[in-house]
Every structure is written in structure tokens, then in C-alpha cells.
Amino acid sequence: MNDYFSTAIHYINGNPHMGHLYENLLADILARYSRQQEKDVFLLTGTDEHGIKNYRKSQELGVSIKDFCDEKASFYLNLAKKLNMSQDDFIRTSDKIRHFPSPQKIWEKLEKKGDIYKKNYEAYYCVGCERFLKDSELNDKGECPVHLKKLEKVKEENYFFRLSKYNDLIKEKIITNELRIIPDFRKNEVLSWLDEGLLDVSFSRPRGVLPWGVPVSNDPDHTMYVWCDALSNYISALDYAGNSEKYQKYWVNAKKAHIIGKDISRFHACIWIGMLLSAEIPLPNIILVHGFLLAERGVKMSKSLGNVKDPFLEIEKYGDDALRTYLFSQISVGNDLEYSEKRLVELTNSILANSLGNFINRVYVLGKKNNIKISSKDLDQKELDNFLSAVDLMWDELDFYMQDFKITEAFQVIIKTINFANKKMDEWKPWLLAKDNPEKMKRVFPLFYYLARQLAYSLEAFLPTLFIKMSKILNLNPKLTLKEKQDFLFADWKDLGEKEVLFTRLELNN
Ligand code: MSP
């Protein structure tokens, strides 16, 4: 089975923020882990470029909408590159050739099913949310409760999608876990919306109001609702419209997971699933709903409060290893995380410099100094058993959590094994053993090489930059099969590599 992972496609009306960085990292780890498991993987990210906001902004700036989008989209692609993200593709919804045909084909299928109809509509539209709000959703000042802007009532003839028809089927798919929503509290939230009952959704806006978007098939006077357009990215990137081999391979015959934030689970778990059911397209298997990164004291990051962190600056200051370590070791995916640079510095110094860095450094220095060969012969049998069971347990637990997308818990398993390594180092004190009992040293020390190598491979998906450094220090071959990596035999591993500092201690830098 092939694996498919996607992030949400990101709005380009602002610049990339820490939330985008967090989401990219989550998806990247899952994809890297699957590749390590020798799955054929497709990781997708991209940008959501249509909608009134961008159109108005480009007009304000006096630039063409195309130039505006090209520039903004490049910031998002750069963020992915800076993060060392391993995406296989980057889809842009303004791409007429790659993207447009797929939402149009989906629309035609929905229409053929009788699930699209026209209706006069009167409601409040929030440009910030890109959706219609019901009267009951406004605050007492008649404003959108998220954007705190007074909304005007819009009266227009729109196409509607018969989402209500799919309410019970969506519910069934979620209850039976054919569509898994992780974590459980988000699943329950979606089920409560389904218990209330989904309403049909407005699926188009008149072209005159929204000229920047995908034209409705067979009715160019209408533009598709941005969410219908945006959600289709997940398969337009695979050329669903052309029924390509790629689409067959990574959608029809793949295990598919969307990684999204908590504010857009309704669109994914309800509208997207309804669209797919109507169009008779296979459903995704998993929707992983992550929490938000907040400023300290649980405040939303916002420009007006001056507490926004620039993701490019954070990567520059701390590097991707530290950022990843901090973001994954703190709070289970699904919950909100208060982003604190102080905590980031403390935590990554403790894990990467003190625990892991010290261990790898000791293995390298003591091994070289005492000329201990990498060998699997004549090892201390009792200790060999201890090391082997610790490592076996690590791989088992790691996989147990990763199968459930529990990235934080999986990362804790590696930290537990790093602690085991340091405990063993303190127990054996090889710096004394080398002097007091060199024979015993030869029978024990290669076990530390083994542990170092296993730790490196276990970190491959989580900290790819650090993994390359560990590979150089330990002289590892990154191209082995998983089985070979986990194997105790050191068949292709002859000697240690180059001395290098694994992780330079961070200073608080803001
Ligand atoms: N364009 C839509 C998604 C369309 S997907 C078919 C959108 N874009 S967004 O740029 O506003 O958000 C992109 C992703 O970032 C979403 O998954 C969103 O939940 C996530 N985040 C936005 N702010 C966030 C934080 N402060 N923290 C973590 N993730 C956050 O929604």
C-alpha cells in the first residue's frame, strides 16, 4: 500500500506564520517515517490563492493578481525548503493547467448526481473566513466573531451543494473508523455537528463579485466557492481530471492522511467528505487535526499584539533540529502549544546537547582513543541481551505510536532510549574500564556503538539534519533497508567517521 500525506494549502494573503511551519513539520515527519518503512510515499503541500481577499489586496497594491500570487506563493515554497521539508509536490490553486480541470470535473460529477442546485440566497459573508455566516453566528454588534468586522448582508443567486443528503453517510464512515479523525476529541466534535445536522452549502458566487477563482463548469457567470476549489487540490495535484497513473497510485490505491489545523476540520470532515461521496471518489483514511501554536500565556499570535513570531527568523536563530525537537516533544499533537523561546532553548539544550550530544561524543571519543573496533564477536552476553531488548522495545513502541500518528509519544520513546544509553554509560564508566580492565572494555564498548547507531536511525524521520550529522560521525550508510538498519550485525559498518559537534548549545536570542 502506498502512503499519501497532505498539509492544508495555505492562504497567501499574509506571510507564512508559525502555524504553517508547525503543520509542515508534522506532515514531513509522518512522510519521512513512512519512507523509512519502505512505503512509496507522496507528500503534498501548496497554496490556496483564490478568493476576494487576495483579489482586493492586489488591487490595493496596484499589481496584477498573478504577480501578487507568484510572489506570495514563493514565500511558502521557501518556508518548506528552509525547513528541509520533503514534499513531493507543491500545488497552487491558481494553476489553470494543473489545478482547474479537477474541481471542474468534480463539479460535473456532483451536478450529474443531482447534488447541485440554484437558489436565491441572503446571508452575511465574511471575507476573512471566506464563508457565509448565519444570523445566529454574529456577535451582538452584528460582527463576525473571529474577525470583529461588521458584515453586510449579501443577496445573490448561488449554486448550492446538497451536503445535507450525505449527513448520515458521513457519520457512519466516521463512527466505523473508515474515516479516522485523530484525536478522539476532534472526532467527537465532528460527530456533534453531524448530530445537529449539516445544511446545504453555497457553492458558487457570481463572477462579478468574485472574478478570481475557478469558473463553474458550464456556467462561466459563476465562480466556484473557494473551499470547493481549495479542497480539490488534494487530488488535482495527482491529476484526478486526467485519471492519471499518479492519481491511481497515490489516491485510489493509497492510505491517505490529511494533516490540518483545528479551525478547518468542519470543511474537511464534512464538506470534503460529502463532495467525495457524491462524486464517488475514494475517501481519505485519516484526518489528523492539530492544535494551534499560541503566544505565551495562551494568547493568540496577532500582529496588533506584537507577539507574532516569524518562522524564517526562528529557523535562522535556532535551526530546524531545535525547532522540531521543541515542537514535537512538548505537547501531544491535537493540543495547543504556547510557543516559548526560553522553553525551546532549555529543552533542546537538555535533549540534543546534554543527553544525546554527550552520549554520541563519549562514544566517538572513547572509541577512537581506545581503538575499540566495531565488532559483534565476544561481546558480554548479559549486557548484549539488555541492549538488544532495549532497542527492540524502542522500535516496537515507536511503530506503535507512529501508526496512530502519535508523534510526540513516539519521540518520547527515543528520548527514553537516549536516557537508557546514558545510564549504561554511567554504569560501565568506560573511561575507567579502559584503564582497569581493557579486555572487558573490548567486550562491552561495541554495544555503545550499536546503541548510537540505532538512535541515529530512530531519529532519521524526526530530525533529518541531525541524522545526517550522526551518519557522518558514526560513518553510517543511510541507504540501508529498514531491516538492515535494525539488524544487530555490523556487516557494512567498518569504522567511526569524522569528528563533529552534533549540536551546538543554544543561547536565548530574542
Ligand atoms: N486555505 C485554507 C485551507 C484550505 S485546505 C484545502 C486555510 N489556510 S490558512 O493559511 O489559514 O491555514 C493553513 C493551515 O494552518 C490550517 O490547517 C490552519 O489550521 C493552520 N494554522 C493557522 N494558524 C495556526 C496556528 N496559529 N497554529 C497552528 N496551525 C495554524 O485555512
PDB file of N, CA and C in Angstrom, residues 118-196:
ATOM      1  N   LYS A 118     -29.643  25.584  -7.882  1.00  0.00           N
ATOM      2  CA  LYS A 118     -29.514  27.049  -7.813  1.00  0.00           C
ATOM      3  C   LYS A 118     -30.566  27.600  -6.856  1.00  0.00           C
ATOM      4  N   LYS A 119     -30.177  28.643  -6.123  1.00  0.00           N
ATOM      5  CA  LYS A 119     -31.141  29.187  -5.157  1.00  0.00           C
ATOM      6  C   LYS A 119     -30.809  30.645  -4.874  1.00  0.00           C
ATOM      7  N   ASN A 120     -31.850  31.438  -4.616  1.00  0.00           N
ATOM      8  CA  ASN A 120     -31.586  32.799  -4.170  1.00  0.00           C
ATOM      9  C   ASN A 120     -31.170  32.741  -2.713  1.00  0.00           C
ATOM     10  N   TYR A 121     -30.179  33.516  -2.416  1.00  0.00           N
ATOM     11  CA  TYR A 121     -29.591  33.383  -1.094  1.00  0.00           C
ATOM     12  C   TYR A 121     -29.376  34.738  -0.468  1.00  0.00           C
ATOM     13  N   GLU A 122     -29.601  34.792   0.832  1.00  0.00           N
ATOM     14  CA  GLU A 122     -29.406  36.043   1.553  1.00  0.00           C
ATOM     15  C   GLU A 122     -28.697  35.701   2.859  1.00  0.00           C
ATOM     16  N   ALA A 123     -27.481  36.171   3.030  1.00  0.00           N
ATOM     17  CA  ALA A 123     -26.753  35.870   4.273  1.00  0.00           C
ATOM     18  C   ALA A 123     -25.564  36.817   4.401  1.00  0.00           C
ATOM     19  N   TYR A 124     -24.905  36.709   5.543  1.00  0.00           N
ATOM     20  CA  TYR A 124     -23.716  37.547   5.765  1.00  0.00           C
ATOM     21  C   TYR A 124     -22.482  36.796   5.270  1.00  0.00           C
ATOM     22  N   TYR A 125     -21.655  37.449   4.475  1.00  0.00           N
ATOM     23  CA  TYR A 125     -20.425  36.791   4.020  1.00  0.00           C
ATOM     24  C   TYR A 125     -19.227  37.440   4.718  1.00  0.00           C
ATOM     25  N   CYS A 126     -18.401  36.620   5.350  1.00  0.00           N
ATOM     26  CA  CYS A 126     -17.186  37.169   5.951  1.00  0.00           C
ATOM     27  C   CYS A 126     -16.019  36.851   5.022  1.00  0.00           C
ATOM     28  N   VAL A 127     -15.388  37.909   4.523  1.00  0.00           N
ATOM     29  CA  VAL A 127     -14.273  37.733   3.592  1.00  0.00           C
ATOM     30  C   VAL A 127     -13.100  37.077   4.324  1.00  0.00           C
ATOM     31  N   GLY A 128     -12.932  37.420   5.601  1.00  0.00           N
ATOM     32  CA  GLY A 128     -11.831  36.841   6.397  1.00  0.00           C
ATOM     33  C   GLY A 128     -11.986  35.335   6.492  1.00  0.00           C
ATOM     34  N   CYS A 129     -13.198  34.867   6.781  1.00  0.00           N
ATOM     35  CA  CYS A 129     -13.434  33.414   6.921  1.00  0.00           C
ATOM     36  C   CYS A 129     -13.681  32.773   5.566  1.00  0.00           C
ATOM     37  N   GLU A 130     -13.964  33.557   4.548  1.00  0.00           N
ATOM     38  CA  GLU A 130     -14.385  33.058   3.238  1.00  0.00           C
ATOM     39  C   GLU A 130     -15.563  32.106   3.395  1.00  0.00           C
ATOM     40  N   ARG A 131     -16.578  32.560   4.161  1.00  0.00           N
ATOM     41  CA  ARG A 131     -17.784  31.748   4.235  1.00  0.00           C
ATOM     42  C   ARG A 131     -18.968  32.607   4.662  1.00  0.00           C
ATOM     43  N   PHE A 132     -20.169  32.069   4.405  1.00  0.00           N
ATOM     44  CA  PHE A 132     -21.379  32.741   4.855  1.00  0.00           C
ATOM     45  C   PHE A 132     -21.614  32.430   6.320  1.00  0.00           C
ATOM     46  N   LEU A 133     -22.070  33.444   7.057  1.00  0.00           N
ATOM     47  CA  LEU A 133     -22.404  33.217   8.463  1.00  0.00           C
ATOM     48  C   LEU A 133     -23.906  33.368   8.644  1.00  0.00           C
ATOM     49  N   LYS A 134     -24.449  32.539   9.528  1.00  0.00           N
ATOM     50  CA  LYS A 134     -25.875  32.657   9.826  1.00  0.00           C
ATOM     51  C   LYS A 134     -26.060  33.835  10.794  1.00  0.00           C
ATOM     52  N   ASP A 135     -27.284  34.386  10.853  1.00  0.00           N
ATOM     53  CA  ASP A 135     -27.564  35.496  11.784  1.00  0.00           C
ATOM     54  C   ASP A 135     -27.117  35.126  13.197  1.00  0.00           C
ATOM     55  N   SER A 136     -27.399  33.865  13.562  1.00  0.00           N
ATOM     56  CA  SER A 136     -27.112  33.446  14.937  1.00  0.00           C
ATOM     57  C   SER A 136     -25.615  33.368  15.237  1.00  0.00           C
ATOM     58  N   GLU A 137     -24.801  33.385  14.185  1.00  0.00           N
ATOM     59  CA  GLU A 137     -23.351  33.283  14.428  1.00  0.00           C
ATOM     60  C   GLU A 137     -22.695  34.648  14.676  1.00  0.00           C
ATOM     61  N   LEU A 138     -23.395  35.731  14.354  1.00  0.00           N
ATOM     62  CA  LEU A 138     -22.803  37.073  14.524  1.00  0.00           C
ATOM     63  C   LEU A 138     -22.769  37.439  16.017  1.00  0.00           C
ATOM     64  N   ASN A 139     -21.860  38.341  16.395  1.00  0.00           N
ATOM     65  CA  ASN A 139     -21.886  38.798  17.791  1.00  0.00           C
ATOM     66  C   ASN A 139     -22.949  39.899  17.940  1.00  0.00           C
ATOM     67  N   ASP A 140     -23.106  40.429  19.141  1.00  0.00           N
ATOM     68  CA  ASP A 140     -24.236  41.364  19.317  1.00  0.00           C
ATOM     69  C   ASP A 140     -24.071  42.667  18.545  1.00  0.00           C
ATOM     70  N   LYS A 141     -22.834  42.927  18.040  1.00  0.00           N
ATOM     71  CA  LYS A 141     -22.680  44.137  17.233  1.00  0.00           C
ATOM     72  C   LYS A 141     -22.906  43.843  15.748  1.00  0.00           C
ATOM     73  N   GLY A 142     -23.324  42.625  15.454  1.00  0.00           N
ATOM     74  CA  GLY A 142     -23.534  42.255  14.048  1.00  0.00           C
ATOM     75  C   GLY A 142     -22.213  41.988  13.335  1.00  0.00           C
ATOM     76  N   GLU A 143     -21.158  41.632  14.129  1.00  0.00           N
ATOM     77  CA  GLU A 143     -19.830  41.398  13.535  1.00  0.00           C
ATOM     78  C   GLU A 143     -19.532  39.901  13.466  1.00  0.00           C
ATOM     79  N   CYS A 144     -18.544  39.561  12.586  1.00  0.00           N
ATOM     80  CA  CYS A 144     -18.022  38.201  12.592  1.00  0.00           C
ATOM     81  C   CYS A 144     -17.265  38.027  13.903  1.00  0.00           C
ATOM     82  N   PRO A 145     -17.549  36.964  14.687  1.00  0.00           N
ATOM     83  CA  PRO A 145     -16.905  36.829  15.991  1.00  0.00           C
ATOM     84  C   PRO A 145     -15.399  36.589  15.904  1.00  0.00           C
ATOM     85  N   VAL A 146     -14.899  36.157  14.732  1.00  0.00           N
ATOM     86  CA  VAL A 146     -13.449  35.926  14.596  1.00  0.00           C
ATOM     87  C   VAL A 146     -12.745  37.200  14.147  1.00  0.00           C
ATOM     88  N   HIS A 147     -13.287  37.845  13.130  1.00  0.00           N
ATOM     89  CA  HIS A 147     -12.582  38.993  12.552  1.00  0.00           C
ATOM     90  C   HIS A 147     -13.060  40.335  13.088  1.00  0.00           C
ATOM     91  N   LEU A 148     -14.101  40.306  13.912  1.00  0.00           N
ATOM     92  CA  LEU A 148     -14.638  41.520  14.529  1.00  0.00           C
ATOM     93  C   LEU A 148     -14.874  42.633  13.519  1.00  0.00           C
ATOM     94  N   LYS A 149     -15.438  42.255  12.404  1.00  0.00           N
ATOM     95  CA  LYS A 149     -15.774  43.242  11.372  1.00  0.00           C
ATOM     96  C   LYS A 149     -17.259  43.171  11.104  1.00  0.00           C
ATOM     97  N   LYS A 150     -17.849  44.362  10.937  1.00  0.00           N
ATOM     98  CA  LYS A 150     -19.285  44.401  10.649  1.00  0.00           C
ATOM     99  C   LYS A 150     -19.509  43.803   9.260  1.00  0.00           C
ATOM    100  N   LEU A 151     -20.515  42.959   9.154  1.00  0.00           N
ATOM    101  CA  LEU A 151     -20.735  42.288   7.873  1.00  0.00           C
ATOM    102  C   LEU A 151     -21.994  42.810   7.197  1.00  0.00           C
ATOM    103  N   GLU A 152     -21.922  42.854   5.872  1.00  0.00           N
ATOM    104  CA  GLU A 152     -23.107  43.288   5.139  1.00  0.00           C
ATOM    105  C   GLU A 152     -23.850  42.080   4.599  1.00  0.00           C
ATOM    106  N   LYS A 153     -25.144  42.227   4.561  1.00  0.00           N
ATOM    107  CA  LYS A 153     -25.943  41.111   4.047  1.00  0.00           C
ATOM    108  C   LYS A 153     -25.782  41.042   2.529  1.00  0.00           C
ATOM    109  N   VAL A 154     -25.522  39.838   2.025  1.00  0.00           N
ATOM    110  CA  VAL A 154     -25.351  39.647   0.589  1.00  0.00           C
ATOM    111  C   VAL A 154     -26.597  38.944   0.072  1.00  0.00           C
ATOM    112  N   LYS A 155     -27.092  39.442  -1.065  1.00  0.00           N
ATOM    113  CA  LYS A 155     -28.294  38.827  -1.649  1.00  0.00           C
ATOM    114  C   LYS A 155     -27.888  38.400  -3.041  1.00  0.00           C
ATOM    115  N   GLU A 156     -27.846  37.119  -3.326  1.00  0.00           N
ATOM    116  CA  GLU A 156     -27.457  36.706  -4.671  1.00  0.00           C
ATOM    117  C   GLU A 156     -28.033  35.337  -5.021  1.00  0.00           C
ATOM    118  N   GLU A 157     -27.952  35.038  -6.315  1.00  0.00           N
ATOM    119  CA  GLU A 157     -28.350  33.701  -6.740  1.00  0.00           C
ATOM    120  C   GLU A 157     -27.086  32.848  -6.793  1.00  0.00           C
ATOM    121  N   ASN A 158     -27.087  31.769  -6.010  1.00  0.00           N
ATOM    122  CA  ASN A 158     -25.901  30.913  -5.938  1.00  0.00           C
ATOM    123  C   ASN A 158     -26.253  29.470  -6.282  1.00  0.00           C
ATOM    124  N   TYR A 159     -25.205  28.736  -6.651  1.00  0.00           N
ATOM    125  CA  TYR A 159     -25.373  27.293  -6.719  1.00  0.00           C
ATOM    126  C   TYR A 159     -25.160  26.747  -5.308  1.00  0.00           C
ATOM    127  N   PHE A 160     -25.902  25.718  -4.991  1.00  0.00           N
ATOM    128  CA  PHE A 160     -25.762  25.069  -3.686  1.00  0.00           C
ATOM    129  C   PHE A 160     -25.365  23.620  -3.856  1.00  0.00           C
ATOM    130  N   PHE A 161     -24.651  23.095  -2.867  1.00  0.00           N
ATOM    131  CA  PHE A 161     -24.309  21.669  -2.844  1.00  0.00           C
ATOM    132  C   PHE A 161     -25.161  20.993  -1.770  1.00  0.00           C
ATOM    133  N   ARG A 162     -25.789  19.885  -2.162  1.00  0.00           N
ATOM    134  CA  ARG A 162     -26.703  19.185  -1.261  1.00  0.00           C
ATOM    135  C   ARG A 162     -25.925  18.390  -0.205  1.00  0.00           C
ATOM    136  N   LEU A 163     -25.249  19.087   0.662  1.00  0.00           N
ATOM    137  CA  LEU A 163     -24.433  18.409   1.685  1.00  0.00           C
ATOM    138  C   LEU A 163     -25.311  17.639   2.675  1.00  0.00           C
ATOM    139  N   SER A 164     -26.489  18.189   2.961  1.00  0.00           N
ATOM    140  CA  SER A 164     -27.373  17.567   3.972  1.00  0.00           C
ATOM    141  C   SER A 164     -27.681  16.109   3.612  1.00  0.00           C
ATOM    142  N   LYS A 165     -27.731  15.823   2.308  1.00  0.00           N
ATOM    143  CA  LYS A 165     -28.045  14.466   1.847  1.00  0.00           C
ATOM    144  C   LYS A 165     -27.011  13.446   2.362  1.00  0.00           C
ATOM    145  N   TYR A 166     -25.796  13.907   2.597  1.00  0.00           N
ATOM    146  CA  TYR A 166     -24.707  12.977   2.967  1.00  0.00           C
ATOM    147  C   TYR A 166     -24.450  12.914   4.468  1.00  0.00           C
ATOM    148  N   ASN A 167     -25.247  13.683   5.230  1.00  0.00           N
ATOM    149  CA  ASN A 167     -25.041  13.750   6.682  1.00  0.00           C
ATOM    150  C   ASN A 167     -24.862  12.350   7.322  1.00  0.00           C
ATOM    151  N   ASP A 168     -25.826  11.474   7.069  1.00  0.00           N
ATOM    152  CA  ASP A 168     -25.808  10.185   7.784  1.00  0.00           C
ATOM    153  C   ASP A 168     -24.697   9.268   7.301  1.00  0.00           C
ATOM    154  N   LEU A 169     -24.404   9.357   6.006  1.00  0.00           N
ATOM    155  CA  LEU A 169     -23.336   8.524   5.467  1.00  0.00           C
ATOM    156  C   LEU A 169     -21.971   8.968   6.015  1.00  0.00           C
ATOM    157  N   ILE A 170     -21.792  10.281   6.106  1.00  0.00           N
ATOM    158  CA  ILE A 170     -20.523  10.797   6.668  1.00  0.00           C
ATOM    159  C   ILE A 170     -20.384  10.300   8.105  1.00  0.00           C
ATOM    160  N   LYS A 171     -21.482  10.396   8.833  1.00  0.00           N
ATOM    161  CA  LYS A 171     -21.476   9.957  10.240  1.00  0.00           C
ATOM    162  C   LYS A 171     -21.084   8.484  10.347  1.00  0.00           C
ATOM    163  N   GLU A 172     -21.653   7.686   9.481  1.00  0.00           N
ATOM    164  CA  GLU A 172     -21.367   6.252   9.507  1.00  0.00           C
ATOM    165  C   GLU A 172     -19.885   5.990   9.231  1.00  0.00           C
ATOM    166  N   LYS A 173     -19.347   6.706   8.251  1.00  0.00           N
ATOM    167  CA  LYS A 173     -17.929   6.492   7.891  1.00  0.00           C
ATOM    168  C   LYS A 173     -17.018   6.837   9.074  1.00  0.00           C
ATOM    169  N   ILE A 174     -17.435   7.870   9.825  1.00  0.00           N
ATOM    170  CA  ILE A 174     -16.594   8.292  10.959  1.00  0.00           C
ATOM    171  C   ILE A 174     -16.763   7.338  12.137  1.00  0.00           C
ATOM    172  N   ILE A 175     -17.990   6.960  12.398  1.00  0.00           N
ATOM    173  CA  ILE A 175     -18.231   6.051  13.541  1.00  0.00           C
ATOM    174  C   ILE A 175     -17.535   4.711  13.323  1.00  0.00           C
ATOM    175  N   THR A 176     -17.562   4.213  12.097  1.00  0.00           N
ATOM    176  CA  THR A 176     -16.936   2.913  11.836  1.00  0.00           C
ATOM    177  C   THR A 176     -15.424   3.038  11.638  1.00  0.00           C
ATOM    178  N   ASN A 177     -14.922   4.251  11.740  1.00  0.00           N
ATOM    179  CA  ASN A 177     -13.476   4.488  11.551  1.00  0.00           C
ATOM    180  C   ASN A 177     -12.995   4.225  10.139  1.00  0.00           C
ATOM    181  N   GLU A 178     -13.917   4.120   9.194  1.00  0.00           N
ATOM    182  CA  GLU A 178     -13.471   4.041   7.800  1.00  0.00           C
ATOM    183  C   GLU A 178     -12.752   5.354   7.499  1.00  0.00           C
ATOM    184  N   LEU A 179     -13.264   6.410   8.107  1.00  0.00           N
ATOM    185  CA  LEU A 179     -12.552   7.696   8.121  1.00  0.00           C
ATOM    186  C   LEU A 179     -12.200   7.965   9.579  1.00  0.00           C
ATOM    187  N   ARG A 180     -10.893   7.919   9.870  1.00  0.00           N
ATOM    188  CA  ARG A 180     -10.476   8.152  11.266  1.00  0.00           C
ATOM    189  C   ARG A 180     -10.178   9.620  11.471  1.00  0.00           C
ATOM    190  N   ILE A 181     -10.743  10.170  12.517  1.00  0.00           N
ATOM    191  CA  ILE A 181     -10.384  11.550  12.855  1.00  0.00           C
ATOM    192  C   ILE A 181      -9.599  11.497  14.156  1.00  0.00           C
ATOM    193  N   ILE A 182      -8.400  12.006  14.095  1.00  0.00           N
ATOM    194  CA  ILE A 182      -7.498  11.945  15.247  1.00  0.00           C
ATOM    195  C   ILE A 182      -7.227  13.389  15.680  1.00  0.00           C
ATOM    196  N   PRO A 183      -7.215  13.711  16.963  1.00  0.00           N
ATOM    197  CA  PRO A 183      -7.502  12.870  18.114  1.00  0.00           C
ATOM    198  C   PRO A 183      -9.003  12.679  18.334  1.00  0.00           C
ATOM    199  N   ASP A 184      -9.319  11.826  19.337  1.00  0.00           N
ATOM    200  CA  ASP A 184     -10.719  11.469  19.584  1.00  0.00           C
ATOM    201  C   ASP A 184     -11.602  12.665  19.889  1.00  0.00           C
ATOM    202  N   PHE A 185     -11.065  13.653  20.623  1.00  0.00           N
ATOM    203  CA  PHE A 185     -11.958  14.772  20.989  1.00  0.00           C
ATOM    204  C   PHE A 185     -12.360  15.581  19.763  1.00  0.00           C
ATOM    205  N   ARG A 186     -11.543  15.540  18.725  1.00  0.00           N
ATOM    206  CA  ARG A 186     -11.935  16.220  17.468  1.00  0.00           C
ATOM    207  C   ARG A 186     -12.966  15.372  16.723  1.00  0.00           C
ATOM    208  N   LYS A 187     -12.800  14.063  16.794  1.00  0.00           N
ATOM    209  CA  LYS A 187     -13.785  13.167  16.180  1.00  0.00           C
ATOM    210  C   LYS A 187     -15.154  13.424  16.812  1.00  0.00           C
ATOM    211  N   ASN A 188     -15.178  13.511  18.146  1.00  0.00           N
ATOM    212  CA  ASN A 188     -16.451  13.728  18.830  1.00  0.00           C
ATOM    213  C   ASN A 188     -17.061  15.076  18.464  1.00  0.00           C
ATOM    214  N   GLU A 189     -16.185  16.044  18.271  1.00  0.00           N
ATOM    215  CA  GLU A 189     -16.694  17.372  17.883  1.00  0.00           C
ATOM    216  C   GLU A 189     -17.399  17.283  16.521  1.00  0.00           C
ATOM    217  N   VAL A 190     -16.762  16.591  15.582  1.00  0.00           N
ATOM    218  CA  VAL A 190     -17.363  16.450  14.249  1.00  0.00           C
ATOM    219  C   VAL A 190     -18.687  15.685  14.366  1.00  0.00           C
ATOM    220  N   LEU A 191     -18.678  14.632  15.187  1.00  0.00           N
ATOM    221  CA  LEU A 191     -19.922  13.848  15.334  1.00  0.00           C
ATOM    222  C   LEU A 191     -21.049  14.710  15.919  1.00  0.00           C
ATOM    223  N   SER A 192     -20.686  15.662  16.785  1.00  0.00           N
ATOM    224  CA  SER A 192     -21.744  16.512  17.349  1.00  0.00           C
ATOM    225  C   SER A 192     -22.326  17.431  16.273  1.00  0.00           C
ATOM    226  N   TRP A 193     -21.498  17.878  15.322  1.00  0.00           N
ATOM    227  CA  TRP A 193     -22.044  18.692  14.216  1.00  0.00           C
ATOM    228  C   TRP A 193     -22.984  17.838  13.370  1.00  0.00           C
ATOM    229  N   LEU A 194     -22.602  16.580  13.188  1.00  0.00           N
ATOM    230  CA  LEU A 194     -23.432  15.705  12.364  1.00  0.00           C
ATOM    231  C   LEU A 194     -24.742  15.373  13.074  1.00  0.00           C
ATOM    232  N   ASP A 195     -24.677  15.308  14.401  1.00  0.00           N
ATOM    233  CA  ASP A 195     -25.923  15.080  15.153  1.00  0.00           C
ATOM    234  C   ASP A 195     -26.871  16.266  14.989  1.00  0.00           C
ATOM    235  N   GLU A 196     -26.285  17.460  14.975  1.00  0.00           N
ATOM    236  CA  GLU A 196     -27.124  18.660  14.758  1.00  0.00           C
ATOM    237  C   GLU A 196     -27.690  18.661  13.344  1.00  0.00           C
TER     238      GLU A 196
END
